[in-house]
CSV table of C-alpha atoms in Angstrom, one decimal:
chain,number,residue,atom,x,y,z
Y,1,UNK,CA,-3.7,17.7,-25.2
Y,2,UNK,CA,-5.7,14.9,-26.7
Y,3,UNK,CA,-4.0,13.0,-29.5
Y,4,UNK,CA,-0.5,13.6,-28.2
Y,5,UNK,CA,1.0,10.4,-27.1
Y,6,UNK,CA,4.2,10.6,-25.1
Y,7,UNK,CA,6.2,8.0,-23.2
Y,8,UNK,CA,5.9,9.6,-19.8
Y,9,UNK,CA,4.0,6.7,-18.4
Y,10,UNK,CA,6.7,4.2,-19.4
Y,11,UNK,CA,9.4,6.4,-18.0
Y,12,UNK,CA,7.5,6.8,-14.8
Y,13,UNK,CA,7.0,3.1,-14.6
Y,14,UNK,CA,10.7,2.4,-15.0
Y,15,UNK,CA,11.8,5.3,-12.6
Y,16,UNK,CA,9.4,4.0,-9.9
Y,17,UNK,CA,11.0,0.6,-10.0
Y,18,UNK,CA,14.6,1.8,-10.3
Y,19,UNK,CA,14.2,4.2,-7.4
Y,20,UNK,CA,12.4,1.5,-5.4
Y,21,UNK,CA,15.5,-0.7,-5.7
Y,22,UNK,CA,17.8,2.2,-4.5
Y,23,UNK,CA,15.5,3.0,-1.6
Y,24,UNK,CA,15.2,-0.7,-0.7
Y,25,UNK,CA,19.0,-1.2,-0.6
Y,26,UNK,CA,19.5,2.0,1.6
Y,27,UNK,CA,16.6,1.1,3.9
Y,28,UNK,CA,17.8,-2.5,4.5
Y,29,UNK,CA,21.3,-1.2,5.2
Y,30,UNK,CA,20.1,1.5,7.7
Y,31,UNK,CA,17.7,-1.1,9.4
Y,32,UNK,CA,20.6,-3.6,9.7
Y,33,UNK,CA,22.9,-0.9,11.1
Y,34,UNK,CA,20.3,0.3,13.7
Y,35,UNK,CA,19.4,-3.3,14.6
Y,36,UNK,CA,22.9,-4.8,14.9
Y,37,UNK,CA,25.0,-1.8,16.0
Y,38,UNK,CA,26.4,-2.8,19.4
Y,39,UNK,CA,26.4,0.7,20.9
Y,40,UNK,CA,24.2,3.2,19.3
Y,41,UNK,CA,25.7,6.6,20.4
Y,42,UNK,CA,26.6,9.9,18.9
Y,43,UNK,CA,30.2,9.0,18.1
Y,44,UNK,CA,29.2,5.9,16.1
Y,45,UNK,CA,26.4,7.6,14.2
Y,46,UNK,CA,28.5,10.7,13.5
Y,47,UNK,CA,31.4,8.5,12.3
Y,48,UNK,CA,29.3,6.5,9.8
Y,49,UNK,CA,27.5,9.5,8.5
Y,50,UNK,CA,30.7,11.5,8.0
Y,51,UNK,CA,32.0,9.1,5.4
Y,52,UNK,CA,31.7,10.6,1.9
Y,53,UNK,CA,30.2,7.3,0.6
Y,54,UNK,CA,27.5,7.4,3.3
Y,55,UNK,CA,26.6,11.0,2.4
Y,56,UNK,CA,26.5,10.2,-1.3
Y,57,UNK,CA,24.3,7.1,-0.5
Y,58,UNK,CA,21.9,9.2,1.7
Y,59,UNK,CA,21.6,12.0,-0.9
Y,60,UNK,CA,21.0,9.3,-3.6
Y,61,UNK,CA,18.4,7.6,-1.4
Y,62,UNK,CA,16.6,10.9,-0.7
Y,63,UNK,CA,16.6,11.9,-4.3
Y,64,UNK,CA,15.1,8.5,-5.1
Y,65,UNK,CA,12.5,8.9,-2.4
Y,66,UNK,CA,11.4,12.3,-3.7
Y,67,UNK,CA,11.1,11.0,-7.2
Y,68,UNK,CA,9.4,7.8,-6.1
Y,69,UNK,CA,7.0,9.7,-3.8
Y,70,UNK,CA,6.1,12.1,-6.6
Y,71,UNK,CA,5.2,9.3,-9.0
Y,72,UNK,CA,3.2,7.5,-6.3
Y,73,UNK,CA,1.4,10.6,-5.1
Y,74,UNK,CA,0.7,11.8,-8.6
Y,75,UNK,CA,-1.0,8.4,-9.2
Y,76,UNK,CA,-3.0,8.6,-6.0
Y,77,UNK,CA,-4.1,12.2,-6.7
Y,78,UNK,CA,-5.1,11.3,-10.2
Y,79,UNK,CA,-7.2,8.4,-9.0
Y,80,UNK,CA,-9.0,10.0,-6.1
Y,81,UNK,CA,-9.0,13.8,-6.6
Y,82,UNK,CA,-11.2,14.6,-9.5
Y,83,UNK,CA,-11.6,18.4,-9.5
Y,84,UNK,CA,-8.7,19.7,-11.6
Y,85,UNK,CA,-8.0,22.9,-9.7
Y,86,UNK,CA,-7.8,21.2,-6.3
Y,87,UNK,CA,-5.6,18.5,-7.8
Y,88,UNK,CA,-3.3,21.1,-9.3
Y,89,UNK,CA,-3.0,22.9,-6.0
Y,90,UNK,CA,-2.2,19.7,-4.1
Y,91,UNK,CA,0.3,18.6,-6.8
Y,92,UNK,CA,2.1,22.0,-6.5
Y,93,UNK,CA,2.1,21.8,-2.7
Y,94,UNK,CA,3.6,18.3,-2.9
Y,95,UNK,CA,6.4,19.4,-5.3
Y,96,UNK,CA,7.3,22.4,-3.1
Y,97,UNK,CA,7.4,20.1,0.0
Y,98,UNK,CA,9.5,17.5,-1.7
Y,99,UNK,CA,12.0,20.0,-3.0
Y,100,UNK,CA,12.2,21.7,0.4
Y,101,UNK,CA,13.2,18.3,1.9
Y,102,UNK,CA,16.1,18.2,-0.5
Y,103,UNK,CA,17.3,21.5,0.8
Y,104,UNK,CA,16.9,20.1,4.3
Y,105,UNK,CA,19.2,17.1,3.5
Y,106,UNK,CA,21.8,19.4,2.0
Y,107,UNK,CA,21.6,21.5,5.2
Y,108,UNK,CA,21.9,18.4,7.4
Y,109,UNK,CA,25.2,17.4,5.8
Y,110,UNK,CA,26.8,20.6,4.6
Y,111,UNK,CA,25.0,23.2,6.8
Y,112,UNK,CA,26.8,25.3,9.4
W,1,UNK,CA,-36.2,-19.2,2.5
W,2,UNK,CA,-37.0,-16.2,4.7
W,3,UNK,CA,-35.5,-12.8,4.4
W,4,UNK,CA,-33.3,-13.3,7.4
W,5,UNK,CA,-32.2,-16.6,6.1
W,6,UNK,CA,-31.0,-14.9,2.9
W,7,UNK,CA,-29.3,-12.3,5.0
W,8,UNK,CA,-27.4,-14.9,6.8
W,9,UNK,CA,-26.5,-16.7,3.6
W,10,UNK,CA,-24.9,-13.6,2.1
W,11,UNK,CA,-22.5,-13.1,5.1
W,12,UNK,CA,-21.6,-16.8,5.4
W,13,UNK,CA,-21.0,-17.7,1.7
W,14,UNK,CA,-19.1,-14.6,0.7
W,15,UNK,CA,-20.1,-13.4,-2.6
W,16,UNK,CA,-17.5,-13.4,-5.3
W,17,UNK,CA,-16.2,-9.9,-5.5
W,18,UNK,CA,-16.7,-9.4,-9.2
W,19,UNK,CA,-20.1,-11.0,-9.1
W,20,UNK,CA,-21.1,-8.7,-6.3
W,21,UNK,CA,-19.9,-5.7,-8.2
W,22,UNK,CA,-21.9,-6.9,-11.2
W,23,UNK,CA,-25.0,-7.1,-9.0
W,24,UNK,CA,-24.5,-3.7,-7.4
W,25,UNK,CA,-24.0,-2.2,-10.9
W,26,UNK,CA,-27.2,-3.9,-12.1
W,27,UNK,CA,-29.6,-3.5,-9.2
W,28,UNK,CA,-32.4,-5.2,-11.0
W,29,UNK,CA,-34.7,-7.3,-9.0
W,30,UNK,CA,-34.1,-11.0,-8.5
W,31,UNK,CA,-36.4,-13.4,-6.9
W,32,UNK,CA,-35.3,-14.4,-3.4
W,33,UNK,CA,-35.5,-18.1,-4.1
W,34,UNK,CA,-33.1,-18.0,-7.0
W,35,UNK,CA,-30.7,-15.6,-5.4
W,36,UNK,CA,-30.4,-17.9,-2.4
W,37,UNK,CA,-29.6,-20.8,-4.7
W,38,UNK,CA,-26.7,-18.9,-6.1
W,39,UNK,CA,-25.4,-17.5,-2.9
W,40,UNK,CA,-25.5,-20.9,-1.3
W,41,UNK,CA,-22.6,-22.0,-3.5
W,42,UNK,CA,-19.4,-22.7,-1.6
W,43,UNK,CA,-17.0,-19.8,-1.1
W,44,UNK,CA,-14.1,-21.1,-3.1
W,45,UNK,CA,-14.4,-23.4,-6.1
W,46,UNK,CA,-11.4,-24.9,-7.8
W,47,UNK,CA,-11.2,-24.0,-11.4
W,48,UNK,CA,-8.6,-23.9,-14.1
W,49,UNK,CA,-8.1,-21.5,-17.0
W,50,UNK,CA,-10.2,-23.5,-19.4
W,51,UNK,CA,-13.2,-23.2,-17.2
W,52,UNK,CA,-15.2,-20.0,-16.7
W,53,UNK,CA,-14.1,-18.0,-13.7
W,54,UNK,CA,-16.6,-17.9,-10.8
W,55,UNK,CA,-17.4,-14.3,-11.6
W,56,UNK,CA,-18.3,-15.2,-15.1
W,57,UNK,CA,-20.4,-18.2,-14.0
W,58,UNK,CA,-22.1,-16.0,-11.4
W,59,UNK,CA,-23.1,-13.3,-13.9
W,60,UNK,CA,-24.4,-16.0,-16.3
W,61,UNK,CA,-26.5,-17.5,-13.6
W,62,UNK,CA,-27.9,-14.2,-12.7
W,63,UNK,CA,-28.7,-13.5,-16.3
W,64,UNK,CA,-30.5,-16.8,-16.6
W,65,UNK,CA,-32.3,-16.0,-13.3
W,66,UNK,CA,-33.4,-12.6,-14.5
W,67,UNK,CA,-35.1,-14.3,-17.4
W,68,UNK,CA,-37.0,-16.7,-15.2
W,69,UNK,CA,-37.7,-14.4,-12.2
W,70,UNK,CA,-41.5,-14.0,-12.0
W,71,UNK,CA,-41.7,-11.5,-9.2
W,72,UNK,CA,-39.8,-8.3,-9.5
W,73,UNK,CA,-38.5,-7.4,-6.1
W,74,UNK,CA,-35.7,-5.0,-5.1
W,75,UNK,CA,-32.6,-6.7,-3.6
W,76,UNK,CA,-30.8,-5.1,-0.7
W,77,UNK,CA,-27.0,-5.6,-0.8
W,78,UNK,CA,-25.0,-4.5,2.2
W,79,UNK,CA,-21.7,-3.2,0.9
W,80,UNK,CA,-20.0,-3.7,4.2
W,81,UNK,CA,-20.5,-7.4,4.0
W,82,UNK,CA,-18.7,-7.9,0.7
W,83,UNK,CA,-15.6,-9.9,0.8
W,84,UNK,CA,-12.6,-8.3,-0.8
W,85,UNK,CA,-9.9,-10.6,-2.1
W,86,UNK,CA,-6.5,-10.4,-0.2
W,87,UNK,CA,-4.8,-9.1,-3.3
W,88,UNK,CA,-7.1,-6.0,-3.3
W,89,UNK,CA,-6.4,-5.5,0.4
W,90,UNK,CA,-2.6,-5.7,-0.1
W,91,UNK,CA,-2.9,-3.2,-3.0
W,92,UNK,CA,-4.9,-0.6,-1.0
W,93,UNK,CA,-2.6,-1.0,2.1
W,94,UNK,CA,0.4,-0.5,-0.2
W,95,UNK,CA,-1.1,2.8,-1.3
W,96,UNK,CA,-2.0,3.9,2.3
W,97,UNK,CA,1.4,3.0,3.6
W,98,UNK,CA,3.0,5.0,0.7
W,99,UNK,CA,1.0,8.1,1.6
W,100,UNK,CA,1.8,7.6,5.3
W,101,UNK,CA,5.5,7.4,4.5
W,102,UNK,CA,5.3,10.7,2.6
W,103,UNK,CA,3.7,12.2,5.7
W,104,UNK,CA,6.4,10.7,7.9
W,105,UNK,CA,9.3,12.2,5.7
W,106,UNK,CA,9.7,15.2,8.0
W,107,UNK,CA,10.0,13.0,11.0
W,108,UNK,CA,12.7,10.8,9.3
W,109,UNK,CA,14.6,13.9,8.3
W,110,UNK,CA,14.2,15.4,11.8
W,111,UNK,CA,15.6,12.3,13.4
W,112,UNK,CA,18.6,12.2,10.9
W,113,UNK,CA,19.2,15.9,11.5
W,114,UNK,CA,19.2,15.6,15.3
W,115,UNK,CA,21.3,12.4,15.2
W,116,UNK,CA,24.2,13.8,13.2
W,117,UNK,CA,24.1,17.5,14.2
W,118,UNK,CA,25.9,17.4,17.6
W,119,UNK,CA,26.3,15.4,20.8
W,120,UNK,CA,23.8,17.6,22.5
W,121,UNK,CA,21.1,17.2,19.8
W,122,UNK,CA,21.7,13.4,19.8
W,123,UNK,CA,21.1,13.4,23.6
W,124,UNK,CA,17.9,15.5,23.1
W,125,UNK,CA,16.7,13.1,20.4
W,126,UNK,CA,17.3,10.1,22.6
W,127,UNK,CA,15.3,11.8,25.4
W,128,UNK,CA,12.6,12.7,22.9
W,129,UNK,CA,12.2,9.1,21.6
W,130,UNK,CA,11.8,7.9,25.2
W,131,UNK,CA,8.3,9.5,25.1
W,132,UNK,CA,5.6,6.9,24.7
W,133,UNK,CA,3.8,8.8,22.0
W,134,UNK,CA,7.0,9.4,20.0
W,135,UNK,CA,7.8,5.7,20.3
W,136,UNK,CA,4.3,4.9,19.0
W,137,UNK,CA,4.8,7.3,16.1
W,138,UNK,CA,8.1,5.7,15.2
W,139,UNK,CA,6.6,2.2,15.5
W,140,UNK,CA,3.8,3.2,13.0
W,141,UNK,CA,6.5,4.7,10.7
W,142,UNK,CA,8.5,1.5,10.9
W,143,UNK,CA,5.4,-0.6,10.3
W,144,UNK,CA,4.5,1.5,7.2
W,145,UNK,CA,8.1,1.1,5.9
W,146,UNK,CA,8.0,-2.7,6.3
W,147,UNK,CA,4.6,-3.0,4.7
W,148,UNK,CA,5.6,-0.9,1.8
W,149,UNK,CA,8.9,-2.8,1.4
W,150,UNK,CA,7.4,-6.3,1.6
W,151,UNK,CA,4.4,-5.5,-0.6
W,152,UNK,CA,6.8,-3.7,-3.0
W,153,UNK,CA,9.1,-6.7,-3.3
W,154,UNK,CA,6.0,-8.8,-4.1
W,155,UNK,CA,5.0,-6.3,-6.7
W,156,UNK,CA,8.5,-6.3,-8.3
W,157,UNK,CA,8.5,-10.1,-8.4
W,158,UNK,CA,5.2,-10.1,-10.1
W,159,UNK,CA,6.5,-7.5,-12.6
W,160,UNK,CA,9.1,-10.1,-13.5
W,161,UNK,CA,6.2,-12.4,-14.4
W,162,UNK,CA,6.6,-14.7,-11.4
W,163,UNK,CA,3.6,-15.7,-9.3
W,164,UNK,CA,0.9,-14.0,-11.4
W,165,UNK,CA,-1.6,-16.9,-11.3
W,166,UNK,CA,-4.6,-16.5,-9.1
W,167,UNK,CA,-3.7,-19.1,-6.5
W,168,UNK,CA,-0.1,-18.0,-6.1
W,169,UNK,CA,-1.1,-14.3,-6.0
W,170,UNK,CA,-3.6,-15.1,-3.2
W,171,UNK,CA,-1.0,-17.1,-1.2
W,172,UNK,CA,1.7,-14.4,-1.6
W,173,UNK,CA,-0.7,-11.7,-0.5
W,174,UNK,CA,-1.5,-13.7,2.7
W,175,UNK,CA,2.3,-14.2,3.1
W,176,UNK,CA,2.8,-10.4,2.9
W,177,UNK,CA,0.4,-9.9,5.9
W,178,UNK,CA,2.1,-12.6,7.9
W,179,UNK,CA,5.6,-11.4,7.3
W,180,UNK,CA,4.7,-7.8,8.1
W,181,UNK,CA,2.8,-8.8,11.2
W,182,UNK,CA,6.0,-10.6,12.5
W,183,UNK,CA,8.1,-7.6,11.6
W,184,UNK,CA,5.7,-5.3,13.4
W,185,UNK,CA,6.0,-7.4,16.5
W,186,UNK,CA,9.8,-7.5,16.3
W,187,UNK,CA,9.9,-3.7,15.9
W,188,UNK,CA,7.6,-3.3,18.9
W,189,UNK,CA,9.8,-5.5,21.0
W,190,UNK,CA,12.9,-3.7,19.8
W,191,UNK,CA,11.5,-0.2,20.6
W,192,UNK,CA,10.0,-1.0,24.0
């Protein structure tokens, strides 16, 4: 609606940077672990990912990635896909995909 | 100067990006002699904020030229020959790597799932990642991660107001490419 000014752009801007920092910390930790872990086997990986803190960090990182990806992809779609209907369909598909990834992560840690 | 001489000049002395955009947006005819005089200027010129930017000078010169040009001839501009500043290339690569990372999300989650599910699935994953194509996919994914991370850190630093001047921004965007290239090589060595 024209004339209505909200602060969504500002919130998106802050959220994009805040989530970026969370993802950055998690990525660097995982990279360092994979790179410097002496023996990368199932026992070691299972042990580290069974810690509650690691599960919390992973879920926090995945939530951040989903939010960050949504802001980024929304920007890209707004810039490059001009027809409104096609853009709406793509945006809906992206939201469904991102939310399904959240279900996947819950399944990974707390599934049968 | 002949037509081929002009052609050579465009590719050698790369046109200032904004100036070239201006020209492509205003495809009015320019005499060959005057266009050559402008394009023959050196690629980079040192200038400070008090002086006019090269793009500004460029458009002023063309304006002056349009006034004096006696022959109205169409100018052919090859878009493929335009030189994009490194900052623009970092920016578009940041976007491309971001979209790539979105497309790689299922692979990341699949690897995590297989790695923590059971000893059998971990062994299956290890076997799967021995495959050359899978290794290549993982390498592309790691490269995209590192590009997005390094360019993102540069972006965050600039958000803090550091390194926003033209020269520093150009240097830091070259630095991004160098750092990512080194990381890509390290990732390749580590995987293979």
